[in-house]
Amino acid sequence: MSLPRFRFYSLIFVTTLAKLLMNTARRMVYPFAPAFARGLGVDLAAVTSVIALNQATAVLGPVGASFADHYGNRRIILFSLVMLCIGCVAAGLIPLYGTLVLALFLAGLAKSIFDPSFQAFIGTHVPFEQRGKFIGMTELAWAGATLVGIPLAGMTIQAVSFQTPFLVIGILAAACFVFIFRLMPEDRPPAGNTGKKIGQLLINWRQIMKNRQVIGMLSFAFFMALGSDILFVVYGAWLEQSYGLSLAAIGMGTILIGMAEVAGEAITAFFSDRIGLLRTVFIGMILTAGAYFLLPVLDRGVPCVLGGLFLVFLCFEFTIVTAMSLATELMPELRASTLSAFYAVGGMGRVVGAFCGGLIWTKTGIFHISMIAGVCTLAALACMIAGFIRFSRS
C-alpha cells in the first residue's frame, strides 16, 4: 500500500463507518415503514413507494461516480458524504414526507457514488494480491447495517422519535467527512482524463463497454442481483405463510441473514486472495446456485429453512464481494466508471427481481422461486465464462 500503515487502516475504519451509515439510512425504511407512515401522517403505500426510488438511485450512480475518473476519487467521496449529511439532517429536523423522500434519495445516490469511488481508491493504493482483503473489510458495513445499524435505529425510534435516527446519521456523516478530509490524500486522475470536458465521461463509458471482461462482469452483476432479489422479497412471506412465524420471529431471520453476510465478507477478506479472486467467484457461483436449488428440499421446518437461507446469503455475499474486488482490476485507468457500472447494472437486476419475485410468488410458490433464482445464477456463471475465459490473472 502507498500510504503509511496506521493512516491507511484509520482511513479504512472511517470509510467503513461512513458506508455503514449510508447502508443504515437506506435499509431502515424496510422494517420501520409503518413507524415512518404514522409519524408523517401518510399511508403505508406512500412510504413503501420511496423504496423503489431508493433502488433507482443505483442506476443514477454511474453518472456521479464517473466524475471520480475526471476529478479524483477523494472529491467525489467527500461530496457523497455532504449529500448524506444534508438529506439526513433535513429529515431529522423537518418531519415532512418530502424531506423523507429527499433523505432516502440522497442517501441512495450517496452510496451509489461513494462505493465505486472508494473501491477505485483502494484499487489505486492496494496491490492486486491484497485487494480482496480490503474490499471485504469495508463491505462488512453492509452486514453491519443489519446487525447494528437497524437495531439501534429501532431502539432510537421507540425511545425518541422516527426522525432521530436520521439526525444521528447526519451528525456522524459530518464527522466522517472531517476525518476523511484529513486522512485521504488528494488523488489526481490519469493525465488523459485531466482537464477534459464532461463529454469525456461518455467516452469513458464507450471505452469500458468495449472490454469483453467488463461486459461479462456487468452481465454477471445483473443476473446475480436478479436471482437474489427474487428470493429476498418473498422469504418473509414464505416463513409467515408456511410456518406461521410472527413479525418478530421473521426479524430474527433478518439478523441471521446479517450473520451470513458477515461470514461471507469474512471469507472474502481472509481467503479470496489466497484462492484467487476469479477462482473464488466461480466457486461461489456454483455454491450459490446449489444453495438455491437446495431450498425446496429443506422446506421441512423452520430450522431447516433458516439454515438454507443462511447458506444462500453466505454463498451469495462472498461471491458478489469477491467479484467487486476483481472488478477493480479490469480497467485500472477507469476504475470508478467500471465499478459504478457494476453497481448500476446490479441495481437494475434488483429492481427487476423485486418486481418479478412478488408476481411469481403469488402465482406459484417457493419451488419456482428457488429454481428461477438458481437458473439466474447459472446464467451469471455463463456470462463470466464468456467474459473471462482468456483471463490469466486470478
CSV table of C-alpha atoms in Angstrom, one decimal:
chain,number,residue,atom,x,y,z
A,1,MET,CA,0.0,0.0,0.0
A,2,SER,CA,1.2,3.5,-0.8
A,3,LEU,CA,0.1,5.2,2.4
A,4,PRO,CA,1.6,4.8,6.0
A,5,ARG,CA,0.1,1.8,7.6
A,6,PHE,CA,-1.6,3.4,10.6
A,7,ARG,CA,-3.0,6.2,8.4
A,8,PHE,CA,-4.3,3.7,5.9
A,9,TYR,CA,-6.0,1.5,8.4
A,10,SER,CA,-7.5,4.5,10.1
A,11,LEU,CA,-8.9,5.6,6.8
A,12,ILE,CA,-10.4,2.1,6.2
A,13,PHE,CA,-12.1,2.2,9.6
A,14,VAL,CA,-13.7,5.7,9.0
A,15,THR,CA,-14.8,4.9,5.5
A,16,THR,CA,-16.3,1.6,6.7
A,17,LEU,CA,-18.3,3.6,9.3
A,18,ALA,CA,-19.4,6.0,6.6
A,19,LYS,CA,-20.6,3.1,4.4
A,20,LEU,CA,-22.5,1.7,7.5
A,21,LEU,CA,-24.3,5.0,7.9
A,22,MET,CA,-25.3,5.0,4.2
A,23,ASN,CA,-26.5,1.4,4.4
A,24,THR,CA,-28.5,2.0,7.5
A,25,ALA,CA,-30.1,5.2,6.1
A,26,ARG,CA,-31.2,3.2,3.0
A,27,ARG,CA,-32.2,-0.1,4.6
A,28,MET,CA,-34.1,1.1,7.8
A,29,VAL,CA,-37.1,2.1,5.8
A,30,TYR,CA,-37.9,-1.6,5.1
A,31,PRO,CA,-38.6,-2.8,8.7
A,32,PHE,CA,-39.8,0.6,10.0
A,33,ALA,CA,-42.0,1.8,7.2
A,34,PRO,CA,-45.2,1.7,9.5
A,35,ALA,CA,-43.5,3.9,12.1
A,36,PHE,CA,-42.5,6.4,9.4
A,37,ALA,CA,-46.0,6.4,7.9
A,38,ARG,CA,-47.6,7.1,11.4
A,39,GLY,CA,-45.1,9.8,12.2
A,40,LEU,CA,-45.7,11.6,8.9
A,41,GLY,CA,-49.4,11.0,8.8
A,42,VAL,CA,-49.4,9.3,5.5
A,43,ASP,CA,-50.5,5.8,4.4
A,44,LEU,CA,-48.0,2.9,4.3
A,45,ALA,CA,-48.1,2.8,0.4
A,46,ALA,CA,-46.7,6.3,0.4
A,47,VAL,CA,-43.7,5.2,2.4
A,48,THR,CA,-43.1,1.9,0.6
A,49,SER,CA,-43.1,3.7,-2.8
A,50,VAL,CA,-40.0,5.5,-1.7
A,51,ILE,CA,-38.2,2.1,-1.7
A,52,ALA,CA,-38.4,2.0,-5.5
A,53,LEU,CA,-37.0,5.5,-5.7
A,54,ASN,CA,-34.2,4.4,-3.4
A,55,GLN,CA,-33.3,1.4,-5.6
A,56,ALA,CA,-33.4,3.5,-8.7
A,57,THR,CA,-30.5,5.6,-7.5
A,58,ALA,CA,-28.2,2.7,-8.3
A,59,VAL,CA,-28.9,3.5,-12.0
A,60,LEU,CA,-28.0,7.2,-11.5
A,61,GLY,CA,-24.8,6.3,-9.5
A,62,PRO,CA,-22.6,5.9,-12.6
A,63,VAL,CA,-23.3,9.4,-13.7
A,64,GLY,CA,-21.9,10.7,-10.4
A,65,ALA,CA,-19.2,8.1,-9.8
A,66,SER,CA,-17.8,8.6,-13.3
A,67,PHE,CA,-16.8,12.1,-12.2
A,68,ALA,CA,-14.2,10.4,-10.0
A,69,ASP,CA,-12.2,9.4,-13.1
A,70,HIS,CA,-12.4,13.1,-14.1
A,71,TYR,CA,-11.9,15.0,-10.8
A,72,GLY,CA,-10.5,12.3,-8.5
A,73,ASN,CA,-11.9,9.8,-6.0
A,74,ARG,CA,-11.4,11.9,-2.9
A,75,ARG,CA,-13.5,14.8,-4.1
A,76,ILE,CA,-16.4,12.5,-5.1
A,77,ILE,CA,-16.2,10.6,-1.8
A,78,LEU,CA,-16.4,13.8,0.2
A,79,PHE,CA,-19.3,15.1,-2.0
A,80,SER,CA,-21.3,11.9,-1.3
A,81,LEU,CA,-20.9,12.5,2.4
A,82,VAL,CA,-22.2,16.0,2.0
A,83,MET,CA,-25.3,14.7,0.3
A,84,LEU,CA,-25.9,12.1,3.0
A,85,CYS,CA,-25.5,14.8,5.7
A,86,ILE,CA,-27.8,17.3,4.1
A,87,GLY,CA,-30.6,14.7,3.4
A,88,CYS,CA,-30.4,13.1,6.9
A,89,VAL,CA,-30.3,16.4,8.8
A,90,ALA,CA,-33.2,17.7,6.8
A,91,ALA,CA,-35.3,14.6,7.6
A,92,GLY,CA,-34.2,14.8,11.3
A,93,LEU,CA,-35.3,18.4,11.7
A,94,ILE,CA,-38.3,18.7,9.3
A,95,PRO,CA,-41.0,16.0,9.8
A,96,LEU,CA,-42.4,16.1,6.3
A,97,TYR,CA,-43.0,13.4,3.7
A,98,GLY,CA,-41.0,15.5,1.1
A,99,THR,CA,-37.9,15.5,3.4
A,100,LEU,CA,-38.1,11.8,3.9
A,101,VAL,CA,-38.1,11.4,0.1
A,102,LEU,CA,-35.2,13.7,-0.2
A,103,ALA,CA,-33.2,12.0,2.6
A,104,LEU,CA,-33.7,8.5,1.1
A,105,PHE,CA,-32.9,9.7,-2.4
A,106,LEU,CA,-29.7,11.4,-1.4
A,107,ALA,CA,-28.7,8.5,0.8
A,108,GLY,CA,-29.2,6.1,-2.1
A,109,LEU,CA,-27.3,8.3,-4.5
A,110,ALA,CA,-24.5,9.0,-2.0
A,111,LYS,CA,-24.0,5.2,-1.6
A,112,SER,CA,-24.1,4.7,-5.3
A,113,ILE,CA,-21.2,7.1,-5.9
A,114,PHE,CA,-19.3,6.5,-2.7
A,115,ASP,CA,-18.8,2.8,-3.1
A,116,PRO,CA,-17.3,2.6,-6.6
A,117,SER,CA,-15.2,5.8,-5.9
A,118,PHE,CA,-13.7,4.4,-2.7
A,119,GLN,CA,-13.1,0.9,-4.2
A,120,ALA,CA,-11.3,2.7,-7.1
A,121,PHE,CA,-9.2,4.4,-4.4
A,122,ILE,CA,-8.4,1.0,-2.9
A,123,GLY,CA,-7.6,-0.3,-6.4
A,124,THR,CA,-5.0,2.5,-6.7
A,125,HIS,CA,-3.4,2.2,-3.3
A,126,VAL,CA,-3.6,-1.6,-2.6
A,127,PRO,CA,-1.7,-4.3,-4.5
A,128,PHE,CA,-3.9,-6.7,-6.5
A,129,GLU,CA,-2.8,-9.6,-4.3
A,130,GLN,CA,-4.4,-7.9,-1.2
A,131,ARG,CA,-7.4,-6.3,-3.0
A,132,GLY,CA,-10.0,-8.9,-1.8
A,133,LYS,CA,-8.9,-8.5,1.9
A,134,PHE,CA,-9.5,-4.7,1.9
A,135,ILE,CA,-12.7,-4.7,-0.2
A,136,GLY,CA,-14.0,-7.5,2.1
A,137,MET,CA,-13.2,-5.5,5.2
A,138,THR,CA,-15.1,-2.4,4.0
A,139,GLU,CA,-18.0,-4.4,2.8
A,140,LEU,CA,-18.6,-5.6,6.4
A,141,ALA,CA,-20.6,-2.3,6.6
A,142,TRP,CA,-23.4,-3.9,4.6
A,143,ALA,CA,-24.0,-6.7,7.2
A,144,GLY,CA,-23.2,-4.2,10.0
A,145,ALA,CA,-26.3,-2.2,9.0
A,146,THR,CA,-28.4,-5.3,9.6
A,147,LEU,CA,-26.7,-6.4,12.8
A,148,VAL,CA,-26.0,-3.0,14.4
A,149,GLY,CA,-27.4,0.0,12.5
A,150,ILE,CA,-31.0,-1.1,12.0
A,151,PRO,CA,-31.5,-2.5,15.6
A,152,LEU,CA,-30.0,0.8,17.0
A,153,ALA,CA,-32.3,2.8,14.8
A,154,GLY,CA,-35.3,0.8,16.0
A,155,MET,CA,-34.5,1.4,19.6
A,156,THR,CA,-33.9,5.1,18.9
A,157,ILE,CA,-37.3,5.4,17.2
A,158,GLN,CA,-39.0,3.7,20.1
A,159,ALA,CA,-37.3,5.8,22.7
A,160,VAL,CA,-37.3,9.2,21.0
A,161,SER,CA,-38.9,9.7,17.6
A,162,PHE,CA,-38.9,8.4,14.0
A,163,GLN,CA,-36.8,11.4,13.0
A,164,THR,CA,-33.9,10.9,15.5
A,165,PRO,CA,-32.0,8.2,13.6
A,166,PHE,CA,-31.7,10.5,10.6
A,167,LEU,CA,-30.4,13.3,12.7
A,168,VAL,CA,-27.8,11.0,14.3
A,169,ILE,CA,-26.7,9.6,10.9
A,170,GLY,CA,-26.3,13.2,9.6
A,171,ILE,CA,-24.1,14.3,12.5
A,172,LEU,CA,-21.9,11.1,12.2
A,173,ALA,CA,-21.7,11.6,8.5
A,174,ALA,CA,-20.3,15.2,9.1
A,175,ALA,CA,-17.7,13.7,11.5
A,176,CYS,CA,-16.7,11.1,8.9
A,177,PHE,CA,-16.3,14.0,6.3
A,178,VAL,CA,-13.8,15.7,8.6
A,179,PHE,CA,-11.7,12.6,9.3
A,180,ILE,CA,-11.7,11.5,5.6
A,181,PHE,CA,-10.8,15.0,4.6
A,182,ARG,CA,-7.7,14.8,6.9
A,183,LEU,CA,-6.7,11.2,6.2
A,184,MET,CA,-7.3,10.7,2.5
A,185,PRO,CA,-4.6,12.2,0.2
A,186,GLU,CA,-5.6,14.3,-2.8
A,187,ASP,CA,-5.6,12.0,-5.8
A,188,ARG,CA,-5.1,13.1,-9.3
A,189,PRO,CA,-6.8,11.4,-12.3
A,190,PRO,CA,-4.7,10.0,-15.0
A,191,ALA,CA,-3.2,12.7,-17.3
A,192,GLY,CA,-5.5,11.6,-20.1
A,193,ASN,CA,-8.5,12.4,-18.0
A,194,THR,CA,-7.4,15.7,-16.5
A,195,GLY,CA,-8.8,18.9,-17.9
A,196,LYS,CA,-11.2,17.3,-20.3
A,197,LYS,CA,-14.8,18.3,-20.7
A,198,ILE,CA,-17.8,16.4,-19.3
A,199,GLY,CA,-18.2,14.7,-22.7
A,200,GLN,CA,-15.2,12.6,-21.7
A,201,LEU,CA,-17.5,10.7,-19.3
A,202,LEU,CA,-19.4,9.4,-22.3
A,203,ILE,CA,-16.1,8.4,-23.9
A,204,ASN,CA,-15.2,6.6,-20.7
A,205,TRP,CA,-18.5,4.6,-21.0
A,206,ARG,CA,-17.9,3.7,-24.6
A,207,GLN,CA,-14.4,2.6,-23.7
A,208,ILE,CA,-15.3,0.3,-20.9
A,209,MET,CA,-18.2,-1.2,-22.9
A,210,LYS,CA,-15.6,-2.4,-25.5
A,211,ASN,CA,-13.9,-4.6,-22.9
A,212,ARG,CA,-15.2,-8.2,-23.0
A,213,GLN,CA,-14.3,-8.8,-19.4
A,214,VAL,CA,-16.3,-5.8,-18.3
A,215,ILE,CA,-19.3,-7.0,-20.3
A,216,GLY,CA,-19.0,-10.4,-18.7
A,217,MET,CA,-18.8,-8.8,-15.2
A,218,LEU,CA,-21.8,-6.5,-15.8
A,219,SER,CA,-23.9,-9.4,-17.1
A,220,PHE,CA,-22.9,-11.4,-14.0
A,221,ALA,CA,-23.9,-8.5,-11.7
A,222,PHE,CA,-27.4,-8.3,-13.4
A,223,PHE,CA,-28.2,-12.0,-13.1
A,224,MET,CA,-26.8,-12.4,-9.6
A,225,ALA,CA,-28.8,-9.5,-8.3
A,226,LEU,CA,-31.9,-10.6,-10.2
A,227,GLY,CA,-31.7,-14.1,-8.6
A,228,SER,CA,-31.1,-12.7,-5.1
A,229,ASP,CA,-34.0,-10.3,-5.0
A,230,ILE,CA,-36.5,-12.7,-6.5
A,231,LEU,CA,-36.0,-14.7,-3.2
A,232,PHE,CA,-35.3,-11.7,-0.9
A,233,VAL,CA,-38.6,-10.0,-1.4
A,234,VAL,CA,-40.7,-13.2,-0.6
A,235,TYR,CA,-38.7,-15.0,2.0
A,236,GLY,CA,-40.7,-13.3,4.8
A,237,ALA,CA,-44.0,-14.2,3.2
A,238,TRP,CA,-42.7,-17.8,2.9
A,239,LEU,CA,-41.9,-18.0,6.6
A,240,GLU,CA,-45.1,-16.4,7.6
A,241,GLN,CA,-47.5,-18.3,5.4
A,242,SER,CA,-45.8,-21.7,5.6
A,243,TYR,CA,-44.8,-21.7,9.2
A,244,GLY,CA,-46.9,-19.0,10.8
A,245,LEU,CA,-43.9,-17.0,12.1
A,246,SER,CA,-44.6,-13.7,13.7
A,247,LEU,CA,-43.0,-10.5,12.5
A,248,ALA,CA,-40.6,-10.6,15.5
A,249,ALA,CA,-39.5,-14.1,14.5
A,250,ILE,CA,-39.1,-13.0,10.9
A,251,GLY,CA,-37.0,-10.1,12.2
A,252,MET,CA,-34.7,-12.7,13.9
A,253,GLY,CA,-34.4,-14.3,10.5
A,254,THR,CA,-33.1,-11.0,9.2
A,255,ILE,CA,-30.4,-11.0,11.8
A,256,LEU,CA,-29.5,-14.5,10.7
A,257,ILE,CA,-29.1,-13.1,7.1
A,258,GLY,CA,-26.9,-10.4,8.6
A,259,MET,CA,-24.7,-13.0,10.2
A,260,ALA,CA,-24.5,-14.9,6.9
A,261,GLU,CA,-23.4,-11.6,5.2
A,262,VAL,CA,-20.7,-11.1,7.8
A,263,ALA,CA,-19.4,-14.6,7.3
A,264,GLY,CA,-19.4,-14.2,3.5
A,265,GLU,CA,-17.5,-10.9,3.8
A,266,ALA,CA,-15.0,-12.5,6.2
A,267,ILE,CA,-14.4,-15.3,3.7
A,268,THR,CA,-13.6,-12.7,1.0
A,269,ALA,CA,-11.3,-10.8,3.3
A,270,PHE,CA,-9.3,-13.8,4.6
A,271,PHE,CA,-9.4,-16.4,1.8
A,272,SER,CA,-10.2,-15.0,-1.6
A,273,ASP,CA,-6.8,-13.6,-2.2
A,274,ARG,CA,-5.2,-17.0,-1.3
A,275,ILE,CA,-7.6,-19.0,-3.5
A,276,GLY,CA,-7.5,-16.4,-6.3
A,277,LEU,CA,-10.3,-13.8,-6.9
A,278,LEU,CA,-11.5,-15.2,-10.3
A,279,ARG,CA,-11.4,-18.8,-9.0
A,280,THR,CA,-13.3,-17.8,-5.8
A,281,VAL,CA,-16.0,-16.1,-7.9
A,282,PHE,CA,-16.5,-19.3,-10.0
A,283,ILE,CA,-16.7,-21.5,-6.9
A,284,GLY,CA,-19.1,-19.0,-5.2
A,285,MET,CA,-21.5,-19.0,-8.2
A,286,ILE,CA,-21.6,-22.8,-8.2
A,287,LEU,CA,-22.3,-23.0,-4.5
A,288,THR,CA,-24.9,-20.2,-4.6
A,289,ALA,CA,-26.8,-22.0,-7.4
A,290,GLY,CA,-26.7,-25.2,-5.4
A,291,ALA,CA,-28.0,-23.4,-2.3
A,292,TYR,CA,-30.9,-22.1,-4.3
A,293,PHE,CA,-31.8,-25.5,-5.7
A,294,LEU,CA,-31.5,-27.0,-2.2
A,295,LEU,CA,-34.1,-24.7,-0.6
A,296,PRO,CA,-37.2,-26.6,-1.6
A,297,VAL,CA,-35.6,-29.8,-0.2
A,298,LEU,CA,-35.1,-28.0,3.1
A,299,ASP,CA,-38.7,-26.9,3.2
A,300,ARG,CA,-39.3,-29.3,6.1
A,301,GLY,CA,-39.4,-27.0,9.2
A,302,VAL,CA,-38.2,-23.7,10.5
A,303,PRO,CA,-34.6,-24.8,11.4
A,304,CYS,CA,-34.0,-26.3,8.0
A,305,VAL,CA,-35.4,-23.3,6.2
A,306,LEU,CA,-33.4,-20.8,8.2
A,307,GLY,CA,-30.3,-23.0,7.6
A,308,GLY,CA,-31.0,-22.9,3.9
A,309,LEU,CA,-31.4,-19.2,3.8
A,310,PHE,CA,-28.2,-18.7,5.8
A,311,LEU,CA,-26.4,-20.9,3.2
A,312,VAL,CA,-27.9,-18.9,0.3
A,313,PHE,CA,-26.9,-15.5,1.6
A,314,LEU,CA,-23.5,-16.7,2.8
A,315,CYS,CA,-22.6,-18.0,-0.7
A,316,PHE,CA,-24.1,-15.0,-2.5
A,317,GLU,CA,-22.3,-12.5,-0.3
A,318,PHE,CA,-18.8,-13.8,-0.6
A,319,THR,CA,-19.3,-14.3,-4.4
A,320,ILE,CA,-20.5,-10.7,-5.0
A,321,VAL,CA,-17.9,-9.1,-2.8
A,322,THR,CA,-15.1,-11.0,-4.3
A,323,ALA,CA,-16.4,-10.0,-7.8
A,324,MET,CA,-16.2,-6.4,-6.6
A,325,SER,CA,-12.5,-6.9,-5.8
A,326,LEU,CA,-11.9,-8.5,-9.2
A,327,ALA,CA,-13.7,-5.6,-11.0
A,328,THR,CA,-11.2,-3.1,-9.6
A,329,GLU,CA,-8.5,-4.5,-11.9
A,330,LEU,CA,-10.5,-4.9,-15.2
A,331,MET,CA,-9.7,-1.3,-16.4
A,332,PRO,CA,-7.3,0.3,-13.9
A,333,GLU,CA,-7.4,3.7,-15.7
A,334,LEU,CA,-11.2,3.8,-15.5
A,335,ARG,CA,-11.9,2.1,-12.2
A,336,ALA,CA,-14.6,4.4,-10.9
A,337,SER,CA,-16.5,4.2,-14.2
A,338,THR,CA,-16.2,0.4,-14.3
A,339,LEU,CA,-17.3,-0.1,-10.7
A,340,SER,CA,-20.2,2.4,-10.9
A,341,ALA,CA,-21.4,0.4,-14.0
A,342,PHE,CA,-21.2,-2.7,-11.9
A,343,TYR,CA,-23.5,-1.2,-9.2
A,344,ALA,CA,-25.9,0.3,-11.8
A,345,VAL,CA,-26.4,-3.0,-13.6
A,346,GLY,CA,-26.8,-4.8,-10.3
A,347,GLY,CA,-29.3,-2.2,-9.2
A,348,MET,CA,-31.3,-2.9,-12.4
A,349,GLY,CA,-31.2,-6.6,-11.6
A,350,ARG,CA,-32.6,-5.9,-8.1
A,351,VAL,CA,-35.4,-3.8,-9.4
A,352,VAL,CA,-36.4,-6.5,-11.9
A,353,GLY,CA,-36.0,-9.2,-9.3
A,354,ALA,CA,-38.1,-7.4,-6.7
A,355,PHE,CA,-40.9,-6.9,-9.3
A,356,CYS,CA,-40.8,-10.4,-10.6
A,357,GLY,CA,-40.4,-12.1,-7.3
A,358,GLY,CA,-43.8,-10.9,-6.0
A,359,LEU,CA,-45.6,-11.9,-9.1
A,360,ILE,CA,-44.0,-15.4,-9.2
A,361,TRP,CA,-44.8,-15.9,-5.5
A,362,THR,CA,-48.5,-15.1,-5.9
A,363,LYS,CA,-48.9,-17.5,-8.8
A,364,THR,CA,-46.7,-20.4,-7.7
A,365,GLY,CA,-44.5,-20.8,-4.6
A,366,ILE,CA,-41.0,-21.3,-3.2
A,367,PHE,CA,-40.2,-24.1,-5.5
A,368,HIS,CA,-40.4,-22.0,-8.6
A,369,ILE,CA,-38.8,-19.0,-6.9
A,370,SER,CA,-35.8,-21.2,-5.9
A,371,MET,CA,-35.5,-22.7,-9.4
A,372,ILE,CA,-35.6,-19.4,-11.2
A,373,ALA,CA,-33.0,-17.9,-8.7
A,374,GLY,CA,-30.7,-20.9,-9.3
A,375,VAL,CA,-31.1,-20.6,-13.1
A,376,CYS,CA,-30.3,-16.8,-12.9
A,377,THR,CA,-27.1,-17.7,-11.0
A,378,LEU,CA,-26.1,-20.2,-13.7
A,379,ALA,CA,-26.7,-17.5,-16.3
A,380,ALA,CA,-24.3,-15.3,-14.3
A,381,LEU,CA,-21.8,-18.2,-14.4
A,382,ALA,CA,-22.2,-18.5,-18.2
A,383,CYS,CA,-21.6,-14.7,-18.6
A,384,MET,CA,-18.4,-14.9,-16.5
A,385,ILE,CA,-17.1,-17.8,-18.5
A,386,ALA,CA,-17.8,-15.9,-21.8
A,387,GLY,CA,-16.1,-12.8,-20.5
A,388,PHE,CA,-13.1,-14.3,-18.6
A,389,ILE,CA,-12.2,-17.5,-20.5
A,390,ARG,CA,-8.9,-16.0,-21.5
A,391,PHE,CA,-8.3,-14.0,-18.3
A,392,SER,CA,-5.0,-15.1,-16.9
A,393,ARG,CA,-4.9,-13.2,-13.6
A,394,SER,CA,-6.8,-14.8,-10.6
